[in-house]
Amino acid sequence: MGLVLSKTLPSKAVVSVWHITETEQQLISLSSVPTDEMEEISLIRSEKLRKQKLAVRALLNEVFEEKVYLSHHENGAPYLENCLTNISITHTDDYVAIITHEEEDLGIDIESIDRDFSAVEKKALSEDEIDDLEDDDKEEKNTQLAIYWCAKEAIYKRMDINRVDFAEQIEVERFTPRGEGVLEATFVHKDGHEDEFELEYMIIDRHALVWVVG
């Protein structure tokens, strides 16, 4: 399927999504992965994970006019070796997505809304967020949980801080899930300082996609 979404935001950040329908060999031909990197990917036992990593490289080839080389910091955060553009990456079973910007810090996450998020409710949500969940509609509640989780993951990636307590340090304001929308959230540092964020989300093929810029 390839590139299914390329969205330029008012901030000049670009969100790009790839739907993985290709075979592994097709992705290899589309991704132009360096030999040493390909050797590392080939050692991954899970075919699904190999395809996700190859799809990220294929997406980078689609988005950037010149060849870029993906690497990762010691904490796992991605960066481009030969390009100053900032990047955040996410993937789920059949989709990979990236967000890029020339200067701003970024975070992005995607999850299937058909996943079981019961553990997320127990471990990642505050008491106020749990109170805001829809109790009467199971489908809407699970969509809410998917968006909550993606929002917190996106902020976590944006902050690039280890050992974050999602329930205590990331608070997402009440919202009603729609096809797309805006979220307000707060990150509370351990010293009590607070950072405010505005995130955006959209539902694409029963997947929640959430991103934050700045």
Tab-separated table of C-alpha atoms in Angstrom:
chain	number	residue	atom	x	y	z
A	1	MET	CA	0.000	0.000	0.000
A	2	GLY	CA	2.806	2.426	0.885
A	3	LEU	CA	2.282	6.074	1.818
A	4	VAL	CA	-1.351	6.656	2.835
A	5	LEU	CA	-1.049	10.016	4.591
A	6	SER	CA	1.203	13.047	4.260
A	7	LYS	CA	-0.059	15.964	6.309
A	8	THR	CA	1.734	19.297	6.628
A	9	LEU	CA	0.717	21.035	9.854
A	10	PRO	CA	0.462	24.804	10.450
A	11	SER	CA	3.671	24.471	12.488
A	12	LYS	CA	5.386	23.166	9.297
A	13	ALA	CA	5.806	19.730	10.864
A	14	VAL	CA	4.931	16.875	8.522
A	15	VAL	CA	3.090	13.711	9.574
A	16	SER	CA	3.558	10.721	7.252
A	17	VAL	CA	1.948	7.270	7.520
A	18	TRP	CA	2.786	4.038	5.694
A	19	HIS	CA	0.371	1.102	5.513
A	20	ILE	CA	2.354	-2.148	5.440
A	21	THR	CA	0.871	-4.512	2.842
A	22	GLU	CA	4.122	-5.369	1.053
A	23	THR	CA	6.151	-8.542	1.395
A	24	GLU	CA	9.465	-8.360	3.186
A	25	GLN	CA	11.331	-8.555	-0.119
A	26	GLN	CA	9.267	-5.734	-1.580
A	27	LEU	CA	10.064	-3.562	1.438
A	28	ILE	CA	13.763	-4.349	1.099
A	29	SER	CA	13.669	-3.120	-2.497
A	30	LEU	CA	11.866	0.067	-1.421
A	31	SER	CA	13.975	0.857	1.625
A	32	SER	CA	17.607	1.039	0.395
A	33	VAL	CA	18.943	-0.060	3.779
A	34	PRO	CA	22.761	0.057	4.200
A	35	THR	CA	24.409	-3.366	4.373
A	36	ASP	CA	25.414	-3.182	8.049
A	37	GLU	CA	21.934	-2.051	9.042
A	38	MET	CA	20.334	-4.757	6.912
A	39	GLU	CA	22.430	-7.355	8.698
A	40	GLU	CA	21.070	-6.146	12.044
A	41	ILE	CA	17.489	-6.220	10.796
A	42	SER	CA	17.926	-9.718	9.378
A	43	LEU	CA	18.810	-11.001	12.864
A	44	ILE	CA	15.386	-9.990	14.217
A	45	ARG	CA	13.327	-13.157	14.677
A	46	SER	CA	9.912	-11.564	14.219
A	47	GLU	CA	8.998	-11.062	10.556
A	48	LYS	CA	6.441	-8.462	11.587
A	49	LEU	CA	9.085	-6.381	13.386
A	50	ARG	CA	11.516	-6.731	10.467
A	51	LYS	CA	8.826	-5.446	8.127
A	52	GLN	CA	8.059	-2.523	10.427
A	53	LYS	CA	11.699	-1.467	10.493
A	54	LEU	CA	11.970	-1.810	6.720
A	55	ALA	CA	8.750	0.157	6.250
A	56	VAL	CA	10.189	3.023	8.309
A	57	ARG	CA	13.162	3.147	5.930
A	58	ALA	CA	10.852	2.970	2.923
A	59	LEU	CA	8.822	5.835	4.366
A	60	LEU	CA	11.973	7.906	4.865
A	61	ASN	CA	12.878	7.304	1.206
A	62	GLU	CA	9.413	8.514	0.234
A	63	VAL	CA	9.468	11.629	2.411
A	64	PHE	CA	13.011	12.909	1.883
A	65	GLU	CA	14.341	13.912	-1.512
A	66	GLU	CA	17.888	12.933	-0.557
A	67	LYS	CA	18.965	9.719	1.162
A	68	VAL	CA	18.867	9.995	4.955
A	69	TYR	CA	20.425	7.627	7.471
A	70	LEU	CA	18.469	6.654	10.553
A	71	SER	CA	20.223	6.035	13.841
A	72	HIS	CA	19.295	5.970	17.542
A	73	HIS	CA	20.642	7.544	20.701
A	74	GLU	CA	21.546	5.315	23.633
A	75	ASN	CA	18.054	5.779	25.087
A	76	GLY	CA	16.485	4.578	21.829
A	77	ALA	CA	15.361	7.967	20.530
A	78	PRO	CA	15.738	8.180	16.731
A	79	TYR	CA	17.710	10.792	14.828
A	80	LEU	CA	18.922	11.340	11.276
A	81	GLU	CA	22.696	11.135	10.950
A	82	ASN	CA	23.078	13.350	7.885
A	83	CYS	CA	20.141	15.724	8.340
A	84	LEU	CA	19.279	18.351	10.965
A	85	THR	CA	15.562	17.599	10.733
A	86	ASN	CA	14.061	16.323	13.997
A	87	ILE	CA	12.078	13.099	13.827
A	88	SER	CA	9.823	10.889	15.935
A	89	ILE	CA	8.766	7.397	14.859
A	90	THR	CA	6.016	4.974	15.796
A	91	HIS	CA	4.756	1.655	14.522
A	92	THR	CA	2.057	-0.897	15.149
A	93	ASP	CA	1.230	-4.192	13.445
A	94	ASP	CA	0.392	-2.841	9.979
A	95	TYR	CA	1.327	0.840	10.130
A	96	VAL	CA	4.392	2.994	10.662
A	97	ALA	CA	4.290	6.746	11.071
A	98	ILE	CA	6.787	9.564	11.443
A	99	ILE	CA	6.630	13.253	12.233
A	100	THR	CA	9.400	15.629	11.172
A	101	HIS	CA	10.262	19.274	11.777
A	102	GLU	CA	13.312	21.391	11.084
A	103	GLU	CA	13.596	22.722	14.658
A	104	GLU	CA	10.853	21.693	17.075
A	105	ASP	CA	10.911	18.706	19.434
A	106	LEU	CA	8.359	16.067	18.489
A	107	GLY	CA	6.444	13.011	19.587
A	108	ILE	CA	4.091	10.637	17.778
A	109	ASP	CA	2.327	7.371	18.539
A	110	ILE	CA	-0.116	5.036	16.788
A	111	GLU	CA	-2.150	2.129	18.188
A	112	SER	CA	-5.007	-0.050	17.000
A	113	ILE	CA	-8.228	0.851	18.793
A	114	ASP	CA	-9.097	-2.866	18.734
A	115	ARG	CA	-6.290	-3.606	21.187
A	116	ASP	CA	-7.167	-4.452	24.792
A	117	PHE	CA	-6.341	-1.331	26.817
A	118	SER	CA	-7.550	-2.551	30.208
A	119	ALA	CA	-3.979	-2.527	31.560
A	120	VAL	CA	-3.568	1.063	30.387
A	121	GLU	CA	-6.570	2.150	32.421
A	122	LYS	CA	-5.103	0.596	35.560
A	123	LYS	CA	-1.476	1.681	35.191
A	124	ALA	CA	-1.267	4.799	33.002
A	125	LEU	CA	-4.332	6.896	33.845
A	126	SER	CA	-4.874	9.225	36.782
A	127	GLU	CA	-8.021	9.030	38.919
A	128	ASP	CA	-9.439	12.088	37.109
A	129	GLU	CA	-8.796	10.530	33.703
A	130	ILE	CA	-10.467	7.280	34.773
A	131	ASP	CA	-13.484	9.284	35.989
A	132	ASP	CA	-13.700	10.897	32.535
A	133	LEU	CA	-13.958	7.573	30.695
A	134	GLU	CA	-17.177	6.597	28.945
A	135	ASP	CA	-18.885	3.893	31.018
A	136	ASP	CA	-21.897	3.069	28.858
A	137	ASP	CA	-20.270	2.575	25.451
A	138	LYS	CA	-17.502	-0.046	25.359
A	139	GLU	CA	-16.364	0.959	21.849
A	140	GLU	CA	-16.060	4.636	22.753
A	141	LYS	CA	-14.274	3.804	26.011
A	142	ASN	CA	-11.668	1.722	24.216
A	143	THR	CA	-11.151	4.507	21.669
A	144	GLN	CA	-10.676	6.954	24.536
A	145	LEU	CA	-8.114	4.640	26.128
A	146	ALA	CA	-6.249	4.293	22.829
A	147	ILE	CA	-6.070	8.073	22.453
A	148	TYR	CA	-5.016	8.537	26.079
A	149	TRP	CA	-2.206	6.017	25.657
A	150	CYS	CA	-1.005	7.479	22.344
A	151	ALA	CA	-1.084	10.997	23.790
A	152	LYS	CA	1.004	9.978	26.783
A	153	GLU	CA	3.447	8.052	24.606
A	154	ALA	CA	3.788	11.041	22.259
A	155	ILE	CA	4.528	13.390	25.169
A	156	TYR	CA	6.965	10.859	26.645
A	157	LYS	CA	8.861	10.762	23.341
A	158	ARG	CA	8.745	14.557	23.081
A	159	MET	CA	10.161	15.016	26.605
A	160	ASP	CA	12.922	12.411	26.126
A	161	ILE	CA	13.108	11.750	29.895
A	162	ASN	CA	13.607	8.338	31.453
A	163	ARG	CA	11.402	6.828	34.171
A	164	VAL	CA	8.222	8.819	33.624
A	165	ASP	CA	5.125	7.873	35.624
A	166	PHE	CA	2.359	8.141	33.019
A	167	ALA	CA	-0.419	8.307	35.623
A	168	GLU	CA	1.236	10.892	37.858
A	169	GLN	CA	3.253	13.033	35.447
A	170	ILE	CA	1.166	13.210	32.266
A	171	GLU	CA	-2.402	14.507	32.579
A	172	VAL	CA	-4.680	14.693	29.528
A	173	GLU	CA	-7.724	16.945	29.799
A	174	ARG	CA	-11.185	15.467	29.268
A	175	PHE	CA	-12.187	14.937	25.649
A	176	THR	CA	-14.834	13.211	23.553
A	177	PRO	CA	-13.262	11.061	20.805
A	178	ARG	CA	-14.080	12.055	17.241
A	179	GLY	CA	-12.549	11.360	13.850
A	180	GLU	CA	-9.925	13.984	14.651
A	181	GLY	CA	-9.377	16.625	17.265
A	182	VAL	CA	-7.145	18.514	19.681
A	183	LEU	CA	-6.027	17.454	23.151
A	184	GLU	CA	-4.733	19.544	26.029
A	185	ALA	CA	-2.189	17.921	28.325
A	186	THR	CA	0.247	18.741	31.113
A	187	PHE	CA	3.611	17.190	31.890
A	188	VAL	CA	4.603	17.521	35.549
A	189	HIS	CA	8.336	17.336	36.221
A	190	LYS	CA	9.499	15.680	39.432
A	191	ASP	CA	10.450	19.096	40.808
A	192	GLY	CA	6.864	20.267	40.312
A	193	HIS	CA	7.446	22.384	37.199
A	194	GLU	CA	4.703	21.968	34.604
A	195	ASP	CA	4.808	22.068	30.798
A	196	GLU	CA	1.582	22.547	28.842
A	197	PHE	CA	1.038	20.836	25.488
A	198	GLU	CA	-1.514	20.883	22.712
A	199	LEU	CA	-1.680	17.633	20.790
A	200	GLU	CA	-3.609	16.592	17.721
A	201	TYR	CA	-5.128	13.225	16.956
A	202	MET	CA	-6.966	11.426	14.192
A	203	ILE	CA	-8.527	8.009	13.697
A	204	ILE	CA	-7.238	6.242	10.591
A	205	ASP	CA	-8.451	2.742	9.687
A	206	ARG	CA	-9.358	1.954	13.310
A	207	HIS	CA	-6.030	3.239	14.575
A	208	ALA	CA	-5.485	6.199	16.889
A	209	LEU	CA	-2.687	8.490	15.746
A	210	VAL	CA	-1.555	11.271	18.096
A	211	TRP	CA	1.263	13.789	17.739
A	212	VAL	CA	2.752	16.763	19.549
A	213	VAL	CA	4.995	19.535	18.217
A	214	GLY	CA	7.026	22.009	20.279
